[in-house]
PDB file of C-alpha atoms in Angstrom:
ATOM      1  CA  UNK A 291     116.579  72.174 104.956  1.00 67.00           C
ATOM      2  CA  UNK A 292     118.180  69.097 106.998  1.00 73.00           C
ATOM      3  CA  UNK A 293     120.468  66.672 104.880  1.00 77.00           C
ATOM      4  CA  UNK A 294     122.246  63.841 105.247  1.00 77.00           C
ATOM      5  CA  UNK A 295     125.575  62.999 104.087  1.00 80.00           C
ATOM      6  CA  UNK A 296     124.556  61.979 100.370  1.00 80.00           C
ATOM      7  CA  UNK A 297     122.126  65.193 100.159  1.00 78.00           C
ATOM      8  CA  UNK A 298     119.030  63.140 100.760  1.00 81.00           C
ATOM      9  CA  UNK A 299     116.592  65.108 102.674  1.00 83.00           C
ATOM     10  CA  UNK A 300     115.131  63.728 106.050  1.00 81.00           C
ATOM     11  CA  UNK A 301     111.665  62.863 107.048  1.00 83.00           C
ATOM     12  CA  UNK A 302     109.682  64.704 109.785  1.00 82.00           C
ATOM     13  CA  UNK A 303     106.649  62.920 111.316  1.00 82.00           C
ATOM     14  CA  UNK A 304     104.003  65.250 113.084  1.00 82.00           C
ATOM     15  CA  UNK A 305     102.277  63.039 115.436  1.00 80.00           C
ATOM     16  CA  UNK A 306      98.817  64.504 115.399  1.00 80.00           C
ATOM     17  CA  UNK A 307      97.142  61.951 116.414  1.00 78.00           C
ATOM     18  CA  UNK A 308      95.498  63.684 119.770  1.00 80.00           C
ATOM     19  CA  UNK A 309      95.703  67.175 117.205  1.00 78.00           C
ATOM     20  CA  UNK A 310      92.881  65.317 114.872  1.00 76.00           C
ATOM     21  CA  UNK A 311      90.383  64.951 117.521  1.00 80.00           C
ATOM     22  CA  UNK A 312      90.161  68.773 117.418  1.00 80.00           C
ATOM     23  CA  UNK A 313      89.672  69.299 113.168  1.00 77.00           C
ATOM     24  CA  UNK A 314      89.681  73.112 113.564  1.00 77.00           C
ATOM     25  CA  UNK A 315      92.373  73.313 115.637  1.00 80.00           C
ATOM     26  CA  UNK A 316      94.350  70.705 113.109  1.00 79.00           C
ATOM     27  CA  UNK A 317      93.027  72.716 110.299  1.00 78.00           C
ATOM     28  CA  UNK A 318      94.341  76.193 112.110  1.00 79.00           C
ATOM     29  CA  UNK A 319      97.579  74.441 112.678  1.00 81.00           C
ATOM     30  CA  UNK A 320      98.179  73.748 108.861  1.00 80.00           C
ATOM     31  CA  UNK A 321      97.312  77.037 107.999  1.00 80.00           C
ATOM     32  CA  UNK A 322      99.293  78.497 110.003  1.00 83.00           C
ATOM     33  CA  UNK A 323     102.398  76.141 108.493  1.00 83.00           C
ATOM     34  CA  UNK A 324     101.918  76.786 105.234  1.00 81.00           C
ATOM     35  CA  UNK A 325     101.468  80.178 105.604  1.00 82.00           C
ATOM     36  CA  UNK A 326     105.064  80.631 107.295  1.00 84.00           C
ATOM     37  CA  UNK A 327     106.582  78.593 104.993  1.00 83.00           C
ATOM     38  CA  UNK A 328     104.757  80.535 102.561  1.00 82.00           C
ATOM     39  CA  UNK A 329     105.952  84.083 103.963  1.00 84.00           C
ATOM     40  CA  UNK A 330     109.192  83.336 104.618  1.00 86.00           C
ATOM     41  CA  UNK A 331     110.744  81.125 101.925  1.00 86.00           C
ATOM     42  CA  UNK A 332     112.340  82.825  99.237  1.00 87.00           C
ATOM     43  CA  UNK A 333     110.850  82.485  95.523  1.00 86.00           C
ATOM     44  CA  UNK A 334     113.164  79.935  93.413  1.00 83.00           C
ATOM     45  CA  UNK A 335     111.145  79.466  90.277  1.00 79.00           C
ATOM     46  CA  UNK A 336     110.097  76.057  88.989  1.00 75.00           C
ATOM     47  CA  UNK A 337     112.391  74.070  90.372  1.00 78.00           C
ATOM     48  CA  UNK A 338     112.910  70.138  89.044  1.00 78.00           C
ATOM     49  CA  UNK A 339     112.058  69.112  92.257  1.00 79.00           C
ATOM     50  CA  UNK A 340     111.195  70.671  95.517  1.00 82.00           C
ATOM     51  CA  UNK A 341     113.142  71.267  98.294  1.00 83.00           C
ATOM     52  CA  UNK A 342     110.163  70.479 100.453  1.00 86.00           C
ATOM     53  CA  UNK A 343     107.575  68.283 100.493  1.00 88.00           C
ATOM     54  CA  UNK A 344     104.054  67.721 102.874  1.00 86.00           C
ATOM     55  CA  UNK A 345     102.070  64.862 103.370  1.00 88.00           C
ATOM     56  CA  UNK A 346      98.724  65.890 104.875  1.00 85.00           C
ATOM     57  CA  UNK A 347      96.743  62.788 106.151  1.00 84.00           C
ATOM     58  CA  UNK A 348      93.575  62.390 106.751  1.00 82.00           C
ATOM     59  CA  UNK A 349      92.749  66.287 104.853  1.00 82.00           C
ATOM     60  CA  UNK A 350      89.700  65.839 105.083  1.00 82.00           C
ATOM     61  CA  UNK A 351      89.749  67.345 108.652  1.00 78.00           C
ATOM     62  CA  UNK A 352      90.930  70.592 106.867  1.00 77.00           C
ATOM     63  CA  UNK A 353      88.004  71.067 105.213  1.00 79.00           C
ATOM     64  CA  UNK A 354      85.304  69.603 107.214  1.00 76.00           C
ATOM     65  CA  UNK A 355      82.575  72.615 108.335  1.00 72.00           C
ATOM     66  CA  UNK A 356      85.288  74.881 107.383  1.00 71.00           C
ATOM     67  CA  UNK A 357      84.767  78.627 106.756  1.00 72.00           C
ATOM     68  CA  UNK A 358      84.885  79.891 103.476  1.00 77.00           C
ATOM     69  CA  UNK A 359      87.758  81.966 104.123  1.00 74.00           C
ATOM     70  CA  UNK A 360      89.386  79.218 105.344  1.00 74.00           C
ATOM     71  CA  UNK A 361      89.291  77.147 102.400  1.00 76.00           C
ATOM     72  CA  UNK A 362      89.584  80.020 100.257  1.00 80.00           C
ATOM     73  CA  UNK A 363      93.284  80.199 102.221  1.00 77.00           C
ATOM     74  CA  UNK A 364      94.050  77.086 101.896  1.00 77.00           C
ATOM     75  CA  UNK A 365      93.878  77.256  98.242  1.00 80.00           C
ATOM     76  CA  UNK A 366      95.646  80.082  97.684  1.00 80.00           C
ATOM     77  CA  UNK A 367      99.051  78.574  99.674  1.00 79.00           C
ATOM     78  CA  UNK A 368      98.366  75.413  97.655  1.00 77.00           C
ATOM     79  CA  UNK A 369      98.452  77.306  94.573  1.00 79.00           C
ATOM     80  CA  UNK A 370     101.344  79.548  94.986  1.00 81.00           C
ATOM     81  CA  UNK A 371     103.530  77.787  97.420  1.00 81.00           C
ATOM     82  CA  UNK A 372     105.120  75.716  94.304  1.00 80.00           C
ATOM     83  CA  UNK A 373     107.197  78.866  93.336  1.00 83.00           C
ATOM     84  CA  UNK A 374     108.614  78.707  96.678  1.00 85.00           C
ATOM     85  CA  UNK A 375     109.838  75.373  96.277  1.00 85.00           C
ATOM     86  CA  UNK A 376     107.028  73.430  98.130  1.00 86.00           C
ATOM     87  CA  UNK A 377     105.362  70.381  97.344  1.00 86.00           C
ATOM     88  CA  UNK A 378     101.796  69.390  99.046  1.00 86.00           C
ATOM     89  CA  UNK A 379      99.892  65.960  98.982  1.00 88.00           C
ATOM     90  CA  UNK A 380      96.585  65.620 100.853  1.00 88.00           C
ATOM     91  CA  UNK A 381      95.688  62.334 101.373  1.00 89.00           C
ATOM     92  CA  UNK A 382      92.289  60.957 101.776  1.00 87.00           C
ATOM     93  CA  UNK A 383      90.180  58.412 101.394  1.00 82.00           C
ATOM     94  CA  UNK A 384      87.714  60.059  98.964  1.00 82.00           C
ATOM     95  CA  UNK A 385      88.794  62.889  96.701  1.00 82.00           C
ATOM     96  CA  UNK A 386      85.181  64.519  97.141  1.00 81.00           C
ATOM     97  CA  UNK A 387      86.687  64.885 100.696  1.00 82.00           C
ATOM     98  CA  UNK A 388      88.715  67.812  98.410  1.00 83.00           C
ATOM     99  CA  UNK A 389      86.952  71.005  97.733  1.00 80.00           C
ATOM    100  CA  UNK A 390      86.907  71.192  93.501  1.00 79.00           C
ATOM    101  CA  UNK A 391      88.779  74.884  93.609  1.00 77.00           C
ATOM    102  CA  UNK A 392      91.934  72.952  95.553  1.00 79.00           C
ATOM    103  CA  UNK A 393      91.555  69.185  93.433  1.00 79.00           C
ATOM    104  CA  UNK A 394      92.164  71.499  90.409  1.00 75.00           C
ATOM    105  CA  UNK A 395      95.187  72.535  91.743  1.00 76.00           C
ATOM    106  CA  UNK A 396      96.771  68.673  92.438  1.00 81.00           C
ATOM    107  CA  UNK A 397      99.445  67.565  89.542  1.00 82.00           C
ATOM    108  CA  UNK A 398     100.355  64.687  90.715  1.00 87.00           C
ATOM    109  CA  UNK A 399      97.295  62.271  91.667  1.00 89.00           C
ATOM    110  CA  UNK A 400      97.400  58.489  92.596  1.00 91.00           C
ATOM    111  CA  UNK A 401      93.704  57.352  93.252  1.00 90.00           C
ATOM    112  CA  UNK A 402      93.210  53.905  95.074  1.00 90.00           C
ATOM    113  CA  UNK A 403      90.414  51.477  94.849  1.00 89.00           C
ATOM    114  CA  UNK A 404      87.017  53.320  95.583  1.00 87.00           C
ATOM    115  CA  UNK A 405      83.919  50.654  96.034  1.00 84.00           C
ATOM    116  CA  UNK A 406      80.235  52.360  94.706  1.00 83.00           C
ATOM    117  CA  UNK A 407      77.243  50.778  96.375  1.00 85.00           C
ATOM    118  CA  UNK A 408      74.951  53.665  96.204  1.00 87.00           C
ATOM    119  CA  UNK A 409      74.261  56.174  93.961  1.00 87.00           C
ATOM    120  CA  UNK A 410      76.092  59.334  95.832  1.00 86.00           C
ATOM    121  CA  UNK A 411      79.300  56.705  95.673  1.00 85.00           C
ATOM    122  CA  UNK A 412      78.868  56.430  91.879  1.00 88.00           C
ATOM    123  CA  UNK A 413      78.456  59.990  91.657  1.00 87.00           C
ATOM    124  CA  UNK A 414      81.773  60.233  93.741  1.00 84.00           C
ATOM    125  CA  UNK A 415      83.167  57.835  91.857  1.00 87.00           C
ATOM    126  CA  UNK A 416      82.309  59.638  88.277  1.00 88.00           C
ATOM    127  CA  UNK A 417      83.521  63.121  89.787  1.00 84.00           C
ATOM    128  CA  UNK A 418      87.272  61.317  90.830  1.00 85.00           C
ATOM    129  CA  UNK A 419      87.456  59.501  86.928  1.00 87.00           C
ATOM    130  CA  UNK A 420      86.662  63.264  85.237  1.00 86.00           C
ATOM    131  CA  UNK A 421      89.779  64.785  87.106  1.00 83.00           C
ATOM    132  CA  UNK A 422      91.820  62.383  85.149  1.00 88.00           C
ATOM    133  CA  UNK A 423      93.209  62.969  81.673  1.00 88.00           C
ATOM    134  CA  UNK A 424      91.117  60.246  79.640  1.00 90.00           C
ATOM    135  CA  UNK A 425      93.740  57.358  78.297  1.00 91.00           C
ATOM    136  CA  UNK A 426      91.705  55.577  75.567  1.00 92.00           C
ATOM    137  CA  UNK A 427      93.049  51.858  76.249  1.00 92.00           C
ATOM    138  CA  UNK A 428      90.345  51.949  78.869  1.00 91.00           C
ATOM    139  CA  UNK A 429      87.516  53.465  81.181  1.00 92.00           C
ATOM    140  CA  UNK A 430      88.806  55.385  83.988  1.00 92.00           C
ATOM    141  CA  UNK A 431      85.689  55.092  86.136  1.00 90.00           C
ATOM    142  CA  UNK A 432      85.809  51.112  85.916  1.00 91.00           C
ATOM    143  CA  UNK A 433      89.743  51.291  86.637  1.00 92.00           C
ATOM    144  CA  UNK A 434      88.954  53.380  89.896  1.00 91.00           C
ATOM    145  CA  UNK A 435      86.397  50.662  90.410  1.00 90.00           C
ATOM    146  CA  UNK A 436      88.131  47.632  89.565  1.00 90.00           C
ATOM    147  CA  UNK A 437      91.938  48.260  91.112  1.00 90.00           C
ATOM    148  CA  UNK A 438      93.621  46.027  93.460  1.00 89.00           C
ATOM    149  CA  UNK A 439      95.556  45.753  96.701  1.00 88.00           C
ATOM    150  CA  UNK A 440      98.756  47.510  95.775  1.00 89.00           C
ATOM    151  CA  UNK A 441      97.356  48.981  92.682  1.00 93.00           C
ATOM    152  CA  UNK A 442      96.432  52.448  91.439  1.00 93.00           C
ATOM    153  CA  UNK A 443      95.356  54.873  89.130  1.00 93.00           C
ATOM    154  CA  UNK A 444      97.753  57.100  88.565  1.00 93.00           C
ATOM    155  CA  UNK A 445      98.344  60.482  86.208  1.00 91.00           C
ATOM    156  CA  UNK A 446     101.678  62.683  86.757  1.00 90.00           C
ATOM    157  CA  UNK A 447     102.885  65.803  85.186  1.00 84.00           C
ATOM    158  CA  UNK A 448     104.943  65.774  82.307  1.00 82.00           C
ATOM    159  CA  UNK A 449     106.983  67.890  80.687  1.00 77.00           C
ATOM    160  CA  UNK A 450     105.711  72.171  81.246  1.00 74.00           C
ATOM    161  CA  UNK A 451     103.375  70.865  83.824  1.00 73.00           C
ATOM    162  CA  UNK A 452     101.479  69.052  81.485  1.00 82.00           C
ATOM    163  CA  UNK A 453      99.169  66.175  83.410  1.00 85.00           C
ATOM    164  CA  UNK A 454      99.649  62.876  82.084  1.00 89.00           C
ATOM    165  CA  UNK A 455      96.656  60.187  80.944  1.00 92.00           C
ATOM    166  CA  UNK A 456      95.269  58.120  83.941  1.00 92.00           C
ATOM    167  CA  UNK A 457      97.469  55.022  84.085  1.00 93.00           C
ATOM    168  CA  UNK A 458      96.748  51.793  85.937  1.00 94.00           C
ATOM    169  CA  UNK A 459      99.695  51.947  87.857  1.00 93.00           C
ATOM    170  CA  UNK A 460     101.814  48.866  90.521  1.00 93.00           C
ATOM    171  CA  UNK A 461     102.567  50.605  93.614  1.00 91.00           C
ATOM    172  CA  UNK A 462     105.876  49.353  95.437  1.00 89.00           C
ATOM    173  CA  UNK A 463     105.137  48.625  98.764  1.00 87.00           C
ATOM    174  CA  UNK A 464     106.598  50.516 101.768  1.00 84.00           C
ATOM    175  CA  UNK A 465     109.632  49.832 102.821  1.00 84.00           C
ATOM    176  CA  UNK A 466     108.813  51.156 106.394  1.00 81.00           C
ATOM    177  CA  UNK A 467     106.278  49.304 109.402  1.00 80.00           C
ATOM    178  CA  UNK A 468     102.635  49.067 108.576  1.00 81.00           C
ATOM    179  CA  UNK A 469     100.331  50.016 111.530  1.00 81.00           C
ATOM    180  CA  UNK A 470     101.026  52.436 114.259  1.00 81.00           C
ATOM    181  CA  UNK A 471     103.956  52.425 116.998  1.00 83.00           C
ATOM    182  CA  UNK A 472     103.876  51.189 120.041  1.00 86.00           C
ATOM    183  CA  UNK A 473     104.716  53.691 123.121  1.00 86.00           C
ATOM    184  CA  UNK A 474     108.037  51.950 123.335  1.00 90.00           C
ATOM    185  CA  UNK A 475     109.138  52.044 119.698  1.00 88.00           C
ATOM    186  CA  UNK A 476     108.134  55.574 119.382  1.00 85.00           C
ATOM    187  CA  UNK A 477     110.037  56.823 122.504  1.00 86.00           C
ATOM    188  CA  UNK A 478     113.094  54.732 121.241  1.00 89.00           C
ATOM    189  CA  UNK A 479     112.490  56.754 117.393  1.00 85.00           C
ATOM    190  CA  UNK A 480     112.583  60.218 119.268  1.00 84.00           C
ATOM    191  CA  UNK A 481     115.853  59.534 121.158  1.00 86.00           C
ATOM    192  CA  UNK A 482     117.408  58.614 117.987  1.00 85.00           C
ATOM    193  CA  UNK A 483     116.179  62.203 116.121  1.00 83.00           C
ATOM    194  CA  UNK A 484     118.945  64.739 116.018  1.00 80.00           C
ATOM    195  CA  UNK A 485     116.702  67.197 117.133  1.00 79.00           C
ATOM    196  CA  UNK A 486     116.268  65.617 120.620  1.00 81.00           C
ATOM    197  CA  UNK A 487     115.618  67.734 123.618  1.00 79.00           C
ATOM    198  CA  UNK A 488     114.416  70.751 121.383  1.00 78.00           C
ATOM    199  CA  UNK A 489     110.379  69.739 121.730  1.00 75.00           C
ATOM    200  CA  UNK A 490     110.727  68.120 124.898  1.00 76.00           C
ATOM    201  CA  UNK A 491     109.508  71.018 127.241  1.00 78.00           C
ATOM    202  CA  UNK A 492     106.041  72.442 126.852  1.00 76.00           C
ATOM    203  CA  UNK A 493     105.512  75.758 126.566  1.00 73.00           C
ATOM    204  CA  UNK A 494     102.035  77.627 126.611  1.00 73.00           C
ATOM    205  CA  UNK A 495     102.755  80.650 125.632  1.00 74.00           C
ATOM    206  CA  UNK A 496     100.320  83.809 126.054  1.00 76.00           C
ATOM    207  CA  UNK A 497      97.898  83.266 123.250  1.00 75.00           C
ATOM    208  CA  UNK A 498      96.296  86.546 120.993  1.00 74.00           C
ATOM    209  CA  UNK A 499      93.142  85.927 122.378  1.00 78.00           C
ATOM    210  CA  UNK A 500      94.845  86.150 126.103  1.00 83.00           C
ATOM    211  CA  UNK A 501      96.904  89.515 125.031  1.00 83.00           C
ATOM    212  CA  UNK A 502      93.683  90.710 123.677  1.00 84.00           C
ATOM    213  CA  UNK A 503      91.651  90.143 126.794  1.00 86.00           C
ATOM    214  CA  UNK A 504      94.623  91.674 128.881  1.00 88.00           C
ATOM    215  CA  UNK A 505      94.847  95.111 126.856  1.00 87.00           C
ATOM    216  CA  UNK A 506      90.614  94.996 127.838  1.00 89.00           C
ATOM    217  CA  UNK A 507      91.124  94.470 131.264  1.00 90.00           C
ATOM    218  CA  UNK A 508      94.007  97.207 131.214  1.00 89.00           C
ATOM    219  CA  UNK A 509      91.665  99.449 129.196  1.00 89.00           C
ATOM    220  CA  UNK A 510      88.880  98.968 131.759  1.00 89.00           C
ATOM    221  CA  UNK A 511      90.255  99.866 134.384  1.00 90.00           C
ATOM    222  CA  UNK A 512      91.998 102.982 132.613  1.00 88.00           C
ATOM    223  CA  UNK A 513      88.262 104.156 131.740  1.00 88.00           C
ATOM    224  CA  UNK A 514      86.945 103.499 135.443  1.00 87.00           C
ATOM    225  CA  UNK A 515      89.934 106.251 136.443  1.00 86.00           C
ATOM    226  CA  UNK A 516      89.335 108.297 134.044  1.00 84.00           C
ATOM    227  CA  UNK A 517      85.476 108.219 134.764  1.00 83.00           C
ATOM    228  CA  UNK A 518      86.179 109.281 138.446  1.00 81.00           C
ATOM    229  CA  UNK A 519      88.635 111.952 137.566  1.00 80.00           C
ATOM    230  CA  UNK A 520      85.952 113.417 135.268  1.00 78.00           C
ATOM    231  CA  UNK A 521      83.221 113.061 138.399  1.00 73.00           C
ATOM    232  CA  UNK A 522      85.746 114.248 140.889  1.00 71.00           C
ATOM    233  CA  UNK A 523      86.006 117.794 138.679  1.00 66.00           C
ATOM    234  CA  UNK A 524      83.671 120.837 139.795  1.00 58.00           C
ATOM    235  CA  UNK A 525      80.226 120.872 137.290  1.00 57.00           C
ATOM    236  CA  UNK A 526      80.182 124.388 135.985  1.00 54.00           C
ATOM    237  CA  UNK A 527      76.814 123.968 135.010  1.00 56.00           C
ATOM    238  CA  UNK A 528      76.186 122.706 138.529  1.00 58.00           C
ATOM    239  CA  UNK A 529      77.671 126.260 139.742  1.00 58.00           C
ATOM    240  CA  UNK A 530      75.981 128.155 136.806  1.00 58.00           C
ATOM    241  CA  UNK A 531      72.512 126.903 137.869  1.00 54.00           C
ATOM    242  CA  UNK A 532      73.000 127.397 141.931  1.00 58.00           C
ATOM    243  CA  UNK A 533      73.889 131.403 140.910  1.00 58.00           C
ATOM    244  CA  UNK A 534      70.850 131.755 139.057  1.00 55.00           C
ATOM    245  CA  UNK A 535      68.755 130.061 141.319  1.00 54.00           C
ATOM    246  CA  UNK A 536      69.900 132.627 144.255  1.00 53.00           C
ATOM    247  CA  UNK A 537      69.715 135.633 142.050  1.00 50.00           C
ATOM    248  CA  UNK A 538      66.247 135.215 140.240  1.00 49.00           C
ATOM    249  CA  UNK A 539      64.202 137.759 141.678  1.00 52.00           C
ATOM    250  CA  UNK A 540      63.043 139.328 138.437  1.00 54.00           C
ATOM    251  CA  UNK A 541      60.473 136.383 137.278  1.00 50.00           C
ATOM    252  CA  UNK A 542      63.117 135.082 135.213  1.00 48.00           C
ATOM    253  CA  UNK A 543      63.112 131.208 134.855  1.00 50.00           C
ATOM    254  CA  UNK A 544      66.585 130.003 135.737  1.00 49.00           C
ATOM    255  CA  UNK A 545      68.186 128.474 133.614  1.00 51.00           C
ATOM    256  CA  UNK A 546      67.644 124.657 133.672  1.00 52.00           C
ATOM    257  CA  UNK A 547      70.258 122.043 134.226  1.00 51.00           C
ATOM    258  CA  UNK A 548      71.968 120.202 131.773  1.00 52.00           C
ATOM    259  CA  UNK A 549      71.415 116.155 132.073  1.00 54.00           C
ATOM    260  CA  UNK A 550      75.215 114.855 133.353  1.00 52.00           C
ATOM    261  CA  UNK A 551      76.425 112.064 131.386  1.00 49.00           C
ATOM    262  CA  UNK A 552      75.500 108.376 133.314  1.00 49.00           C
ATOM    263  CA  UNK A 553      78.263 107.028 134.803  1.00 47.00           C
ATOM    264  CA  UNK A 554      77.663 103.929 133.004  1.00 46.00           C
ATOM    265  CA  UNK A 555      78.120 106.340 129.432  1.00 49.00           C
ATOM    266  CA  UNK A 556      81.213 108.147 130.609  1.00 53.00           C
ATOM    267  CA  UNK A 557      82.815 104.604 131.930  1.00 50.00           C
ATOM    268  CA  UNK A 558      81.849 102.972 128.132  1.00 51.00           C
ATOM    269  CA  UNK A 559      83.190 105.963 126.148  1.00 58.00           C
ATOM    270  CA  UNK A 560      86.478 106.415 127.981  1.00 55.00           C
ATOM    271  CA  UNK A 561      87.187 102.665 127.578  1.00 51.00           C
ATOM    272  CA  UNK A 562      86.342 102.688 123.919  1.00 54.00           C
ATOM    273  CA  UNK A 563      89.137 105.642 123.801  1.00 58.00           C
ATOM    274  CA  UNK A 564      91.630 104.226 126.005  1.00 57.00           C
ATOM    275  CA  UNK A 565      90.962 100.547 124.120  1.00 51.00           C
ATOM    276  CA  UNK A 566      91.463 102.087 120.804  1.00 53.00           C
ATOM    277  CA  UNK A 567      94.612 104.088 121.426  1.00 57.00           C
ATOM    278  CA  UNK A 568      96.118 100.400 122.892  1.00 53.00           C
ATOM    279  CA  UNK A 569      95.527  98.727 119.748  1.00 49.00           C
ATOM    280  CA  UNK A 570      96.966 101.761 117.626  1.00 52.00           C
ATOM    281  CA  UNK A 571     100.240 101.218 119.411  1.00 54.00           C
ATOM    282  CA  UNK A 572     102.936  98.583 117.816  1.00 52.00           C
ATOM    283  CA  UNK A 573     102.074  95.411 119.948  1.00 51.00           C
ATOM    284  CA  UNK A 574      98.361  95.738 119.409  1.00 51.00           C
ATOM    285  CA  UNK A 575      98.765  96.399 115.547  1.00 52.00           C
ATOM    286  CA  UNK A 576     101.181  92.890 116.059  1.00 52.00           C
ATOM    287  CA  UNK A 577      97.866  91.248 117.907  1.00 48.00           C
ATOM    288  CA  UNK A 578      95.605  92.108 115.112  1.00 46.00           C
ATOM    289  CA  UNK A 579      97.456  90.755 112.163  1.00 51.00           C
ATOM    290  CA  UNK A 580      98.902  87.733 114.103  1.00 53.00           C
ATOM    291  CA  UNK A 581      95.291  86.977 114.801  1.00 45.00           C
ATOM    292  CA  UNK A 582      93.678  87.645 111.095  1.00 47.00           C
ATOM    293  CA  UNK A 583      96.988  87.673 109.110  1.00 54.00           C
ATOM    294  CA  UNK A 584      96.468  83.647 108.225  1.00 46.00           C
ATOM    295  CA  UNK A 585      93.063  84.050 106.514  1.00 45.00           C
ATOM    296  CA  UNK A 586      92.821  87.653 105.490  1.00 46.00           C
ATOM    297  CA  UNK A 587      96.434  88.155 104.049  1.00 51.00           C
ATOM    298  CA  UNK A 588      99.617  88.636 104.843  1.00 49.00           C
ATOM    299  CA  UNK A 589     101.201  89.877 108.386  1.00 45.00           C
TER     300      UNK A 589
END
């Protein structure tokens, strides 16, 4: 993990703000980071404090429409990623925006003003004040309610991961610019990052689905040759029925002719062969678990 000088860690901004107009690619994208991290870091315990930390706006694009599995992923890594030394805030406007399964999993919570006009928004608004620890100096559903500009509810864990009461809480403002960048500021912020020049170039690498469709195409046209090699052989029943045709003088019936496989059938079965001996080698096992590794388990 990058340091400065004093052993302060850095911040890394992901601009995903073209990313976000595709919310299952964004979601995929995630997923997938977690999951590394989640694979390859080593365990450390229950450390003070993590060594990492991730600040997912706008999650509710990771769980909008969403397959089960999905979600079902998603709160696994949140759940176990901790012993690796990983922290993870999801930050939304609503906290019904949060599936229940991963809310329950949040220690740390600071909720902002929410306004209830209608009765699903009280509702809402009821749901967010009975994730908090009650505190009895006051009602957490009118504190959600009645917060100000720079104020918050707030409830943080304690000692042994203990969550602390709801607290109406003074947030410090930011020391960093409000709003977004402007093309020019932003260009001038990436020059400046020590890790300049690595993300310049864009690659598109060959995707699983494109590998996938490849080994097919290869497949295919393995079949189609072995389909003619198996037309191009002599038909012994062919032969078998010609010798009894000549040679039945007796009253015999000759023996009838067996129906030859389509070509269409012996083209489909050969490529179901060929295609499953591709995907039995290394690379295609590699295919299959890059491609259902993320939601089904590990790779």
């Amino acid at each position: 993990m990058l340091t400065d000088a004093g052993g302060f860690g850095r911040i890394s901004i992901l601009a995903a703000d073209r990313l976000m107009n595709s919310p299952r690619l964004y979601a995929t994208f995630l997923l997938w980071l977690l999951s590394e991290l989640f694979e390859t870091l080593p365990e450390v315990g229950d450390p003070e404090k993590p060594k990492l930390v991730f600040f997912f706006d706008e999650a509710h694009l990771l769980f909008n429409d969403a397959p089960r599995a999905l979600v079902a992923k998603v709160e696994q890594v949140a759940r176990l990623i901790r012993s690796k030394g990983v922290g993870v805030y999801f930050i939304t406007q609503n906290p019904a925006d949060v599936p229940e399964t991963i809310l329950g999993q949040l220690g740390n919570r600071v909720q902002h003003a929410l306004r209830a006009f209608t009765a699903k928004d009280q509702k809402d608004l009821a749901k967010a004040a009975e994730t908090y620890r009650p505190n009895p100096r006051f009602q957490i559903d009118e504190a959600i309610r009645d917060v100000g500009t720079g104020e918050a509810v707030t409830s943080m864990l304690e000692l042994k991961g203990i969550p602390g009461i709801a607290e109406r809480t003074l947030i410090r403002p930011p020391s960093s610019q409000l709003g977004p960048l402007d093309a020019a500021v932003r260009a001038a912020v990436v020059a400046a990052s020590p890790v300049k020049g690595k993300y310049d170039t864009t690659l598109d690498r060959d995707s699983a689905w494109e590998r996938l469709r490849a080994r097919a195409d290869s497949a295919a046209k393995e079949a189609a040759r072995d389909a003619e090699a198996i037309e191009a052989r002599p038909d012994a029943d062919s032969r078998e029925f010609e010798r009894a045709r000549r040679y039945d003088g007796n009253g015999y019936d000759a023996p009838k002719k067996k129906p030859a496989a389509s070509r269409s059938d012996s083209v489909g079965t050969a490529f179901a062969k060929s295609f499953a001996r591709q995907l039995g080698t290394r690379s295609g096992q590699a295919i299959v678990r890059g491609v259902l590794g993320s939601l089904f388990g590990k790779r």
